[in-house]
PDB file of N, CA, C and O in Angstrom:
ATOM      1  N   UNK A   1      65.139   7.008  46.987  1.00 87.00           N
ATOM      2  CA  UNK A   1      66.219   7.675  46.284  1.00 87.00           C
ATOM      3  C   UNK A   1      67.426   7.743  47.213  1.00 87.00           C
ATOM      4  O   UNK A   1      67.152   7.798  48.412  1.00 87.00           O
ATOM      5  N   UNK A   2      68.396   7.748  46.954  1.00 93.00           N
ATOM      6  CA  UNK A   2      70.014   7.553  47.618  1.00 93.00           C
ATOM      7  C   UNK A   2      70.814   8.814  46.815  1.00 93.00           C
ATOM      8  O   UNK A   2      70.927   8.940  45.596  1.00 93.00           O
ATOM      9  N   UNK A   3      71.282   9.617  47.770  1.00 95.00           N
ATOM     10  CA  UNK A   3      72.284  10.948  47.313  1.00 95.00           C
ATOM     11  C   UNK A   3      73.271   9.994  47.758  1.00 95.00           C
ATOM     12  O   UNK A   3      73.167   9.327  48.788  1.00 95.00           O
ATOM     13  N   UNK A   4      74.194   9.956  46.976  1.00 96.00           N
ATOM     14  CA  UNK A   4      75.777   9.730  47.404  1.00 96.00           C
ATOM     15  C   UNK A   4      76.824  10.912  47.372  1.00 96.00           C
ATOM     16  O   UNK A   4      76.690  11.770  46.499  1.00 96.00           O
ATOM     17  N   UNK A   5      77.913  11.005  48.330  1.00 96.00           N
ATOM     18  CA  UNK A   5      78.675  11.906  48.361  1.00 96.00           C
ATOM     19  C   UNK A   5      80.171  11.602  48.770  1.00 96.00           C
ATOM     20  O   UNK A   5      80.328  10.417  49.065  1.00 96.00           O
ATOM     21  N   UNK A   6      81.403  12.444  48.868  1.00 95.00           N
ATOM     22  CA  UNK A   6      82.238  12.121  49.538  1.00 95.00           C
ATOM     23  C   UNK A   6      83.024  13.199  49.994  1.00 95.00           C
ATOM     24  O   UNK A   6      83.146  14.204  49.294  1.00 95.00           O
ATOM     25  N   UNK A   7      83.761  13.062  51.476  1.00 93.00           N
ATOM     26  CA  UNK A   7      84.077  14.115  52.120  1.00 93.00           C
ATOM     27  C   UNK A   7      85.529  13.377  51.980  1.00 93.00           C
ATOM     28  O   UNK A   7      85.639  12.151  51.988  1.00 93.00           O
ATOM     29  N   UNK A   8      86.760  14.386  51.835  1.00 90.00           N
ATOM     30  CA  UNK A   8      87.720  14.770  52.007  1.00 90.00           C
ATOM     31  C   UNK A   8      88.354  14.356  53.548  1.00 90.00           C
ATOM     32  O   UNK A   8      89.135  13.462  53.873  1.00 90.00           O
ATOM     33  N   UNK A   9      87.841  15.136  54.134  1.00 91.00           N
ATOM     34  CA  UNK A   9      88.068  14.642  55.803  1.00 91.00           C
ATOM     35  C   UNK A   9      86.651  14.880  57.249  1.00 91.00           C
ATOM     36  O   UNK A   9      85.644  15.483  56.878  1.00 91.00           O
ATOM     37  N   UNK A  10      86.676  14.585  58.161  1.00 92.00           N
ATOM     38  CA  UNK A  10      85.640  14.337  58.783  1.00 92.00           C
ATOM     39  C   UNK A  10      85.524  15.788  58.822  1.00 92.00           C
ATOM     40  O   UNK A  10      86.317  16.706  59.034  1.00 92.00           O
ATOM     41  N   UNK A  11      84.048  15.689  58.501  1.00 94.00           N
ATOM     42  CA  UNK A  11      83.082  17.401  58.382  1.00 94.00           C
ATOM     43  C   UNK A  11      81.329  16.851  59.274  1.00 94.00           C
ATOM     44  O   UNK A  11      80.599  15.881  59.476  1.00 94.00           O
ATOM     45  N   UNK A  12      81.471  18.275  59.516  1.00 95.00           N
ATOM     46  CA  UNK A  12      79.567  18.933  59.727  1.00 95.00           C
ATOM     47  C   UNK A  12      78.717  18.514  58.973  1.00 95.00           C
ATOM     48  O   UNK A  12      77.845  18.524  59.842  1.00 95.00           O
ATOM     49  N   UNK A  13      77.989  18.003  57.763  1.00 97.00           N
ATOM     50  CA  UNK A  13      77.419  17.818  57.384  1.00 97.00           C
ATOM     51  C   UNK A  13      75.807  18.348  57.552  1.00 97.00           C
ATOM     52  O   UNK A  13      75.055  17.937  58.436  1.00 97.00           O
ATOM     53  N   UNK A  14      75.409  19.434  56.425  1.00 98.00           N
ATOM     54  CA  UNK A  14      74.088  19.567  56.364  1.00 98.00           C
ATOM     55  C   UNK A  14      73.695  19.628  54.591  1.00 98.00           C
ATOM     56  O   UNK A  14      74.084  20.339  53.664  1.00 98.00           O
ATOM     57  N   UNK A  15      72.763  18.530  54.711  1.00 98.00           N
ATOM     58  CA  UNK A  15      71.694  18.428  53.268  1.00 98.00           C
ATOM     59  C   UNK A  15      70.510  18.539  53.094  1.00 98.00           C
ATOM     60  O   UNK A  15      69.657  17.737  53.475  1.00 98.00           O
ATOM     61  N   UNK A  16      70.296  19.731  52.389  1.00 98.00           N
ATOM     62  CA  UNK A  16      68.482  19.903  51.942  1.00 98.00           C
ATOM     63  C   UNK A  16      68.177  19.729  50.850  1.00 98.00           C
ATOM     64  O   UNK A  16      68.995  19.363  50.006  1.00 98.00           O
ATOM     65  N   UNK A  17      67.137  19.910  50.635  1.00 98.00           N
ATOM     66  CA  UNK A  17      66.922  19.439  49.221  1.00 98.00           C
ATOM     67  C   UNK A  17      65.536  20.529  49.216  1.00 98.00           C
ATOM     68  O   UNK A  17      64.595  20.437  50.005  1.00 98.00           O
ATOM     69  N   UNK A  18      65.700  21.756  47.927  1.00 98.00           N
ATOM     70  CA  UNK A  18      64.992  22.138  47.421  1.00 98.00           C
ATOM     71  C   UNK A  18      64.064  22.380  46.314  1.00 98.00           C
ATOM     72  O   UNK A  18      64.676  22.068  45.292  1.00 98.00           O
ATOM     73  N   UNK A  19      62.622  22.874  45.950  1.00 97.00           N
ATOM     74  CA  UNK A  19      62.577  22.818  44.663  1.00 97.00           C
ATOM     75  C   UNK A  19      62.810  23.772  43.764  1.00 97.00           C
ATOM     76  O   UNK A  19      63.775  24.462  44.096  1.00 97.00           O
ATOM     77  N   UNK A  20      62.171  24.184  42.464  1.00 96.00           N
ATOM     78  CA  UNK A  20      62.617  24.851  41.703  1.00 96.00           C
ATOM     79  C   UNK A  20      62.541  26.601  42.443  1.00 96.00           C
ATOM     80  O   UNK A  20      63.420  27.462  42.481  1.00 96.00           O
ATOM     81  N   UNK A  21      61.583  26.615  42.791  1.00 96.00           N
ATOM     82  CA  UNK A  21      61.054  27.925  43.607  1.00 96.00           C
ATOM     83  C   UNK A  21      62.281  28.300  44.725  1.00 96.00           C
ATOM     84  O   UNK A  21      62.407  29.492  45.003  1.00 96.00           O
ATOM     85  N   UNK A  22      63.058  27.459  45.280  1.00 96.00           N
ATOM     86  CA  UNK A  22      63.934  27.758  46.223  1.00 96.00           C
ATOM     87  C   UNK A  22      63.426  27.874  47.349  1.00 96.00           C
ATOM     88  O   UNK A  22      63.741  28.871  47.999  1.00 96.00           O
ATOM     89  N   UNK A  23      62.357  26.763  48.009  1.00 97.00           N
ATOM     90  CA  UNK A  23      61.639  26.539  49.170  1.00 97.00           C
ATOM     91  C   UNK A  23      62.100  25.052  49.090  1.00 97.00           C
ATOM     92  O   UNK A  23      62.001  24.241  48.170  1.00 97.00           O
ATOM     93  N   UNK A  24      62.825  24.908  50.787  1.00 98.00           N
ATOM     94  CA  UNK A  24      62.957  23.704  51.688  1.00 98.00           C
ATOM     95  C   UNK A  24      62.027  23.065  51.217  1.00 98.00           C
ATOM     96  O   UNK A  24      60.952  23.530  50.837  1.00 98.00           O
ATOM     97  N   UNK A  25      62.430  21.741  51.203  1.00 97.00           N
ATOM     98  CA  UNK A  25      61.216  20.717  51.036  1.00 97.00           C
ATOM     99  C   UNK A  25      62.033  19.839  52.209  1.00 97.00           C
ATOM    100  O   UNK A  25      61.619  19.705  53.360  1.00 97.00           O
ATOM    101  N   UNK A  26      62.834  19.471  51.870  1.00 97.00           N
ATOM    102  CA  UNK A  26      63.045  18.501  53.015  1.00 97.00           C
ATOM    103  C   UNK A  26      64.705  18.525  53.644  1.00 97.00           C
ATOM    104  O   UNK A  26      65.417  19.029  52.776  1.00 97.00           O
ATOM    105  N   UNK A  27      65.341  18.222  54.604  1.00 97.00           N
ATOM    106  CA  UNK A  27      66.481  18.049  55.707  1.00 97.00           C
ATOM    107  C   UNK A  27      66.560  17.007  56.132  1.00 97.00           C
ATOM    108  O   UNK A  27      65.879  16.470  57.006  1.00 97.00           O
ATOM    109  N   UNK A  28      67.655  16.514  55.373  1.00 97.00           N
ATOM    110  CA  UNK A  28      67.898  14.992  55.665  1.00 97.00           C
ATOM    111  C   UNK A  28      69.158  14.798  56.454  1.00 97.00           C
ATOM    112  O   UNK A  28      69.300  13.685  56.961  1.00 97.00           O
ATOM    113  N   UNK A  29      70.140  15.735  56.653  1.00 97.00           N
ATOM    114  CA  UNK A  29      70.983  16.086  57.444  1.00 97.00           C
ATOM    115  C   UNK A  29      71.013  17.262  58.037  1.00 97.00           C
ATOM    116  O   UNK A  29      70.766  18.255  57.352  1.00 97.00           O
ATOM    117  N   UNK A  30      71.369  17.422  59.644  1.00 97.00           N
ATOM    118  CA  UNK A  30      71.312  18.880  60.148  1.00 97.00           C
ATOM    119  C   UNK A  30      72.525  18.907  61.113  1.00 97.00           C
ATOM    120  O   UNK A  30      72.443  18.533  62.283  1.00 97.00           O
ATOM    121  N   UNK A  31      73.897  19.478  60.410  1.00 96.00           N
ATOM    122  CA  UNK A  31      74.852  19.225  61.026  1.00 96.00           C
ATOM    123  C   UNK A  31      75.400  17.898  62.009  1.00 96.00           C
ATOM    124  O   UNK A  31      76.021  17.854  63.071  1.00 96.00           O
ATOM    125  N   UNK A  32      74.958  17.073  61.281  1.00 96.00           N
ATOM    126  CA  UNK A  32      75.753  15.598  61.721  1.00 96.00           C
ATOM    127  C   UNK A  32      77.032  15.495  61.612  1.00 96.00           C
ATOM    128  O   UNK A  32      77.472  15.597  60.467  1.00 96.00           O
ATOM    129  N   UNK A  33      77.656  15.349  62.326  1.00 95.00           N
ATOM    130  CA  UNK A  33      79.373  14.622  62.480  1.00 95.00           C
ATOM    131  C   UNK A  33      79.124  13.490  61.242  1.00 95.00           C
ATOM    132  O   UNK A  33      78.097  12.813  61.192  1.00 95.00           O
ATOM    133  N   UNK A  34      80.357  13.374  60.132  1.00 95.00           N
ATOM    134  CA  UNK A  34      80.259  12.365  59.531  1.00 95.00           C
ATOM    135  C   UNK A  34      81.755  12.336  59.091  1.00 95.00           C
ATOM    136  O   UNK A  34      82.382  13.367  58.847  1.00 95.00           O
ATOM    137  N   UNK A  35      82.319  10.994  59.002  1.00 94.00           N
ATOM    138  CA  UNK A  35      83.469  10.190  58.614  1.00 94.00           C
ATOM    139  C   UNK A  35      84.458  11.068  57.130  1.00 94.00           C
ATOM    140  O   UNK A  35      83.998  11.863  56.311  1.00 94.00           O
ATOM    141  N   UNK A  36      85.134  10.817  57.183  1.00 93.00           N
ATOM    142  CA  UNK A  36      85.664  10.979  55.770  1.00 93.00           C
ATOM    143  C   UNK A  36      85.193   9.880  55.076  1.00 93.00           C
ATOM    144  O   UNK A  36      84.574   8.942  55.578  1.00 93.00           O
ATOM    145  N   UNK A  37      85.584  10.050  53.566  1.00 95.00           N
ATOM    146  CA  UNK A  37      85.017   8.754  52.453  1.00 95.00           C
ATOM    147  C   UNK A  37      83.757   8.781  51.736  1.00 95.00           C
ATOM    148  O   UNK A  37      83.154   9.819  51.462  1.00 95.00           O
ATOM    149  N   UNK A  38      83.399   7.673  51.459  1.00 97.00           N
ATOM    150  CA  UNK A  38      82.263   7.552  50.465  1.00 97.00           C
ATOM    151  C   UNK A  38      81.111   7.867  51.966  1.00 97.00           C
ATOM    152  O   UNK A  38      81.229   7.482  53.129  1.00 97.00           O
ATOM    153  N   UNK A  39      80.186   8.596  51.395  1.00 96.00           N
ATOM    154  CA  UNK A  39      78.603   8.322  52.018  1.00 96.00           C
ATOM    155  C   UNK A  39      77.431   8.160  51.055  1.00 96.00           C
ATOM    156  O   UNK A  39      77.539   8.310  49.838  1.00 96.00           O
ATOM    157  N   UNK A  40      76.459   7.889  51.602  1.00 96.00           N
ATOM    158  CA  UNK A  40      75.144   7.808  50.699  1.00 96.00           C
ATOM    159  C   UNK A  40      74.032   7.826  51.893  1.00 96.00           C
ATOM    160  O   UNK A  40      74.084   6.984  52.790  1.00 96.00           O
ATOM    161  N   UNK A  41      73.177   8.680  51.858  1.00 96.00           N
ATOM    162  CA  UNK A  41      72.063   8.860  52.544  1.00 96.00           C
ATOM    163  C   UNK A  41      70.625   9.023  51.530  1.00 96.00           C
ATOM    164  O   UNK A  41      70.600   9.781  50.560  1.00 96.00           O
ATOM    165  N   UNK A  42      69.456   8.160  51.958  1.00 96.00           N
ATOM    166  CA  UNK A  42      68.636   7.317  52.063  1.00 96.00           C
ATOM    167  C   UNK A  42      67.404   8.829  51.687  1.00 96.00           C
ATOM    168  O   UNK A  42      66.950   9.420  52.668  1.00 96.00           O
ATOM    169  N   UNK A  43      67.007   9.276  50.332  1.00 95.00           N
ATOM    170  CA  UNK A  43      65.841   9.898  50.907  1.00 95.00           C
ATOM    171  C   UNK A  43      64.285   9.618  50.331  1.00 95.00           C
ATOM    172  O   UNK A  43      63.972   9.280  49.190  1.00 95.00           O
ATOM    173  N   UNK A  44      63.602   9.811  51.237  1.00 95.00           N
ATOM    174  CA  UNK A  44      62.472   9.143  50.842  1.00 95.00           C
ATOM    175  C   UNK A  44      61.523  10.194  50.117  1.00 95.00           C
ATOM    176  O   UNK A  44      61.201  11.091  50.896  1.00 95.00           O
ATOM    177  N   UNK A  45      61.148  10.291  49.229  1.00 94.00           N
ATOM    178  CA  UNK A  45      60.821  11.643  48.231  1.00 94.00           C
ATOM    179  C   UNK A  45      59.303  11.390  47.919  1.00 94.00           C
ATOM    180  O   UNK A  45      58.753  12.146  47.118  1.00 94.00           O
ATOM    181  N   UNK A  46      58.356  10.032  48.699  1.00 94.00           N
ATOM    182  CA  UNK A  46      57.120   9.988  48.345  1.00 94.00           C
ATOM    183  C   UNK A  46      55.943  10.933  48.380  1.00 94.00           C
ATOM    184  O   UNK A  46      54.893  10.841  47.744  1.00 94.00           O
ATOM    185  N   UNK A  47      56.311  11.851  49.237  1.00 94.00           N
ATOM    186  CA  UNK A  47      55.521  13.033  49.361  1.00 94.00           C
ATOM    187  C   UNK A  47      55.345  14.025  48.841  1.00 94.00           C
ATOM    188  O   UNK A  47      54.382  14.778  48.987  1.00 94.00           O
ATOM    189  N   UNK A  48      56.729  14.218  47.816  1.00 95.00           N
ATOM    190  CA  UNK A  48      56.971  14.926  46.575  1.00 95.00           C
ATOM    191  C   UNK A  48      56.114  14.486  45.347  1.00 95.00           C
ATOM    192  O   UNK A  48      55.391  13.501  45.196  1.00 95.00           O
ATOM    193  N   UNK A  49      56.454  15.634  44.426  1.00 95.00           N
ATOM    194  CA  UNK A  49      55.301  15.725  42.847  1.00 95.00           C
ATOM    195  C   UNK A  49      56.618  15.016  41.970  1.00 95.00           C
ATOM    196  O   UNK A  49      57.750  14.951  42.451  1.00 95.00           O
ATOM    197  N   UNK A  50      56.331  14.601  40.873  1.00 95.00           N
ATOM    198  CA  UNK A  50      57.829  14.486  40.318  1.00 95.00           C
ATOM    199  C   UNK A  50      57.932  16.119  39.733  1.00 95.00           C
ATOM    200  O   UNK A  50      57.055  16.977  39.631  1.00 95.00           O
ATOM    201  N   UNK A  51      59.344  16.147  39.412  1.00 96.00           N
ATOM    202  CA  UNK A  51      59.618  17.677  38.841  1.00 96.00           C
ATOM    203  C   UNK A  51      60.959  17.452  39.373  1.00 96.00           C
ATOM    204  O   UNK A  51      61.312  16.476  40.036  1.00 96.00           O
ATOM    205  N   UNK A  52      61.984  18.888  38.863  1.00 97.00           N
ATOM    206  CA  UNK A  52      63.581  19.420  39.005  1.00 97.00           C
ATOM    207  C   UNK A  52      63.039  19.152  40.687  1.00 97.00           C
ATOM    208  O   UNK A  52      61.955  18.811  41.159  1.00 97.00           O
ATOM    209  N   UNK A  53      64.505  19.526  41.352  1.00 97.00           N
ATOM    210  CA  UNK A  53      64.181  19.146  42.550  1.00 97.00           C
ATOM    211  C   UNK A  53      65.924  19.549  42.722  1.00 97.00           C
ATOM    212  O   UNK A  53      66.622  18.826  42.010  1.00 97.00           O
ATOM    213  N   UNK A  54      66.472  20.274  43.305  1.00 98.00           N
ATOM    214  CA  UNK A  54      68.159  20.747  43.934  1.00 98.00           C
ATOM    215  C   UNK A  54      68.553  20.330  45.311  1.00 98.00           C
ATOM    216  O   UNK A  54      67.788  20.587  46.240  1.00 98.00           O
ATOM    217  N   UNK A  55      69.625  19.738  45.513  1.00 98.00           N
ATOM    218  CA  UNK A  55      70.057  19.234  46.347  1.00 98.00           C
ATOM    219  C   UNK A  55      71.599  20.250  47.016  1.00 98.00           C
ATOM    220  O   UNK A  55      72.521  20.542  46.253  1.00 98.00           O
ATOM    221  N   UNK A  56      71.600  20.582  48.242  1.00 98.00           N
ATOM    222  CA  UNK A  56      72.940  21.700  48.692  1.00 98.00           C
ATOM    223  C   UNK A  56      73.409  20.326  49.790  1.00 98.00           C
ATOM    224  O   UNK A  56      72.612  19.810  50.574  1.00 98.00           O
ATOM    225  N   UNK A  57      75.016  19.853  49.617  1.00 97.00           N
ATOM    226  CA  UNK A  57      75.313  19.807  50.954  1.00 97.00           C
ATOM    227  C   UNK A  57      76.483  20.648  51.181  1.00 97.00           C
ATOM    228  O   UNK A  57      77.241  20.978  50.269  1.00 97.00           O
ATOM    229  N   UNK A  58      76.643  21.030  52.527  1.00 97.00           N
ATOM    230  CA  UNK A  58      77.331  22.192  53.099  1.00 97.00           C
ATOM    231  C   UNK A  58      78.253  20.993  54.443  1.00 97.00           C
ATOM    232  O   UNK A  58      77.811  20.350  55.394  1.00 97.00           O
ATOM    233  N   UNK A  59      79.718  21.176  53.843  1.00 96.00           N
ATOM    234  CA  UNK A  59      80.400  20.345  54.634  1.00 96.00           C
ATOM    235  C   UNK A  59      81.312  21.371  55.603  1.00 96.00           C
ATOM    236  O   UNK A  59      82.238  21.942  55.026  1.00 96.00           O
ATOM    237  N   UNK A  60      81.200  21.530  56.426  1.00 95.00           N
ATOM    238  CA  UNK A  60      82.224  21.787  57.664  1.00 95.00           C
ATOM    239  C   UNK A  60      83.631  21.460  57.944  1.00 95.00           C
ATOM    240  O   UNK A  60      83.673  20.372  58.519  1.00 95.00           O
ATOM    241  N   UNK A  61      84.803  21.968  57.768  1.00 91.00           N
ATOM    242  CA  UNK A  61      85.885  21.160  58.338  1.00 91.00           C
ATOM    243  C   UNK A  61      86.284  21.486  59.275  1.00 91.00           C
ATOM    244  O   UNK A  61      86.699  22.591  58.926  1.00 91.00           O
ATOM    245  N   UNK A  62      86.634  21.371  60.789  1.00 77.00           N
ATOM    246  CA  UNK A  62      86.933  22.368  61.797  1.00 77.00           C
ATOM    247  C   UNK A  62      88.579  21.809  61.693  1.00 77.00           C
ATOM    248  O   UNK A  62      89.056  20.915  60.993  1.00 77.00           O
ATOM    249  N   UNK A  63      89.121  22.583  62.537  1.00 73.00           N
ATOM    250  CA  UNK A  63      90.946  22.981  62.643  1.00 73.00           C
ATOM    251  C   UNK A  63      91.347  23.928  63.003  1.00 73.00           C
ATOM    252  O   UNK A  63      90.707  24.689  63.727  1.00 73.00           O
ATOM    253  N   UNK A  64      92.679  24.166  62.539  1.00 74.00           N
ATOM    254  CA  UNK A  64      93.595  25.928  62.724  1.00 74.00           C
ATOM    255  C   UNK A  64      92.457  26.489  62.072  1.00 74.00           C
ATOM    256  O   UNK A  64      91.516  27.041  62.643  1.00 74.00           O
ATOM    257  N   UNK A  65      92.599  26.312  60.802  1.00 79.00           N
ATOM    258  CA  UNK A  65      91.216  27.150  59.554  1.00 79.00           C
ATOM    259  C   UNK A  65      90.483  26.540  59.605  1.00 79.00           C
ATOM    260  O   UNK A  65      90.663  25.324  59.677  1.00 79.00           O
ATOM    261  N   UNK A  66      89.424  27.041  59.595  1.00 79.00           N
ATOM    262  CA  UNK A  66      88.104  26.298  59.984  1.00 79.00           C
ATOM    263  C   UNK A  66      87.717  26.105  58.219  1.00 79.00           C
ATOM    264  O   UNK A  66      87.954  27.126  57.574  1.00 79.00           O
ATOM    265  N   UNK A  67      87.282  25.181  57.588  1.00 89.00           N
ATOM    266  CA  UNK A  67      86.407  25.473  56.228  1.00 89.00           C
ATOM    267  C   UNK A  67      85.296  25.066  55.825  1.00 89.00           C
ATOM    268  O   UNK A  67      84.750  24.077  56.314  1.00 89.00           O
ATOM    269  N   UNK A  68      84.684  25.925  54.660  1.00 92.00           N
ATOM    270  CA  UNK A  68      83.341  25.499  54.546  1.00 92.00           C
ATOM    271  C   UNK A  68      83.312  25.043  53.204  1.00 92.00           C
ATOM    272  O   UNK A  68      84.011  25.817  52.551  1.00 92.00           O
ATOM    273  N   UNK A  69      82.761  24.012  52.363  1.00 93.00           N
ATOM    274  CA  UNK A  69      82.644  23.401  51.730  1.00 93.00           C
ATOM    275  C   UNK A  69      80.607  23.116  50.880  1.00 93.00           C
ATOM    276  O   UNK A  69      79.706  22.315  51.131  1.00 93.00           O
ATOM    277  N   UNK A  70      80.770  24.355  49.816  1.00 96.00           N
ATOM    278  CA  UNK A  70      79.223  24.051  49.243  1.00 96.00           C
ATOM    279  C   UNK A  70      79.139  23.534  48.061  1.00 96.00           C
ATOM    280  O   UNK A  70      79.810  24.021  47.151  1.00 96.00           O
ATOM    281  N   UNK A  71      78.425  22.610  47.870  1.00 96.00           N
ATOM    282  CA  UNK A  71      78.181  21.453  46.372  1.00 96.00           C
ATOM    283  C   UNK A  71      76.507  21.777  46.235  1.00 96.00           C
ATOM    284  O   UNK A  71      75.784  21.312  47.116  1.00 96.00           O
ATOM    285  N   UNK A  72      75.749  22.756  44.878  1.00 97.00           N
ATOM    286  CA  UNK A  72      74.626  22.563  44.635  1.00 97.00           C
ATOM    287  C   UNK A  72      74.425  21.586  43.609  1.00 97.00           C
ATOM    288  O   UNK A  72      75.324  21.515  42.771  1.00 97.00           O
ATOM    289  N   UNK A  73      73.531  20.885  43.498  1.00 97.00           N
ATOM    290  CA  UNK A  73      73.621  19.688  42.217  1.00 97.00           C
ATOM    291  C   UNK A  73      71.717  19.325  41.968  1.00 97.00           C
ATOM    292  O   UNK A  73      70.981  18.927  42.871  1.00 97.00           O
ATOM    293  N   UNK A  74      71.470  19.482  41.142  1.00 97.00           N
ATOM    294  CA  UNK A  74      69.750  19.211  40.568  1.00 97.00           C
ATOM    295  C   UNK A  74      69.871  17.709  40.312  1.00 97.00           C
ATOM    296  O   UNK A  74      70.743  17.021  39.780  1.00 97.00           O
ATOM    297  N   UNK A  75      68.748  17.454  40.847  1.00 96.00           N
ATOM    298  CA  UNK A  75      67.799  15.827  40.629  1.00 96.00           C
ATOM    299  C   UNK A  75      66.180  16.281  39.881  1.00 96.00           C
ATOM    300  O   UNK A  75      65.396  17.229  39.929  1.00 96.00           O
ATOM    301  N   UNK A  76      66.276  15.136  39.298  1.00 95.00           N
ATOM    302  CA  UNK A  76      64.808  14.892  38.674  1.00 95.00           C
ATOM    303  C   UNK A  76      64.009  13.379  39.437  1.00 95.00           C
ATOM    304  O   UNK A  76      64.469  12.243  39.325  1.00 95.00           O
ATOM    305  N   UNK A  77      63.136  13.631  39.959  1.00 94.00           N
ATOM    306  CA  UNK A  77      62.484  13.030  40.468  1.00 94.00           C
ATOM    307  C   UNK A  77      60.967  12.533  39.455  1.00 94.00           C
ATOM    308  O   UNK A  77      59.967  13.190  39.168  1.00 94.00           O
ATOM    309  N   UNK A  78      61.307  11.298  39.159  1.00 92.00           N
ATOM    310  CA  UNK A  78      59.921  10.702  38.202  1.00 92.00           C
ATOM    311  C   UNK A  78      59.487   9.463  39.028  1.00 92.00           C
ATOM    312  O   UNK A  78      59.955   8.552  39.712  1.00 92.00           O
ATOM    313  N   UNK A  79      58.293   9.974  38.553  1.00 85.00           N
ATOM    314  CA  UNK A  79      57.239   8.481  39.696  1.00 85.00           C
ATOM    315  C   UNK A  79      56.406   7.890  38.751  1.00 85.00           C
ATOM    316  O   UNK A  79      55.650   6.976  39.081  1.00 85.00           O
TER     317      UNK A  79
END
């Protein structure tokens, strides 16, 4: 499975992905430095059941104002 995203300007980057219960399942980013522009990161979900499944990334911008940036968005995962 491939999340695609896009940042505004170079940010922090952290993405988890939870399930319906609101328990971590997995961290596929943990505050990585990443580019402005298009991204897409790679996740491998074989260890998962299929079912709803929520995805948070939390972008960072540092500067004068520092900002924080949160996007929640649900996936369905079928196998």
């Amino acid at each position: 499975t491939t999340i695609d995203f896009s940042l505004g300007e170079p940010s922090v980057v952290t993405l988890k992905v939870y399930n319906l219960l609101g328990q971590e399942v997995a961290t596929l980013i943990d505050h990585g430095a990443m580019d402005d522009g298009e991204q897409s990161i790679d996740f491998d979900a074989s260890r998962l059941t299929s079912g709803l499944y929520f995805y948070k990334l939390t972008a960072q911008v540092a500067g004068d104002e520092p900002q924080s940036y949160d996007s929640i968005k649900k996936m369905m995962l079928i196998k």
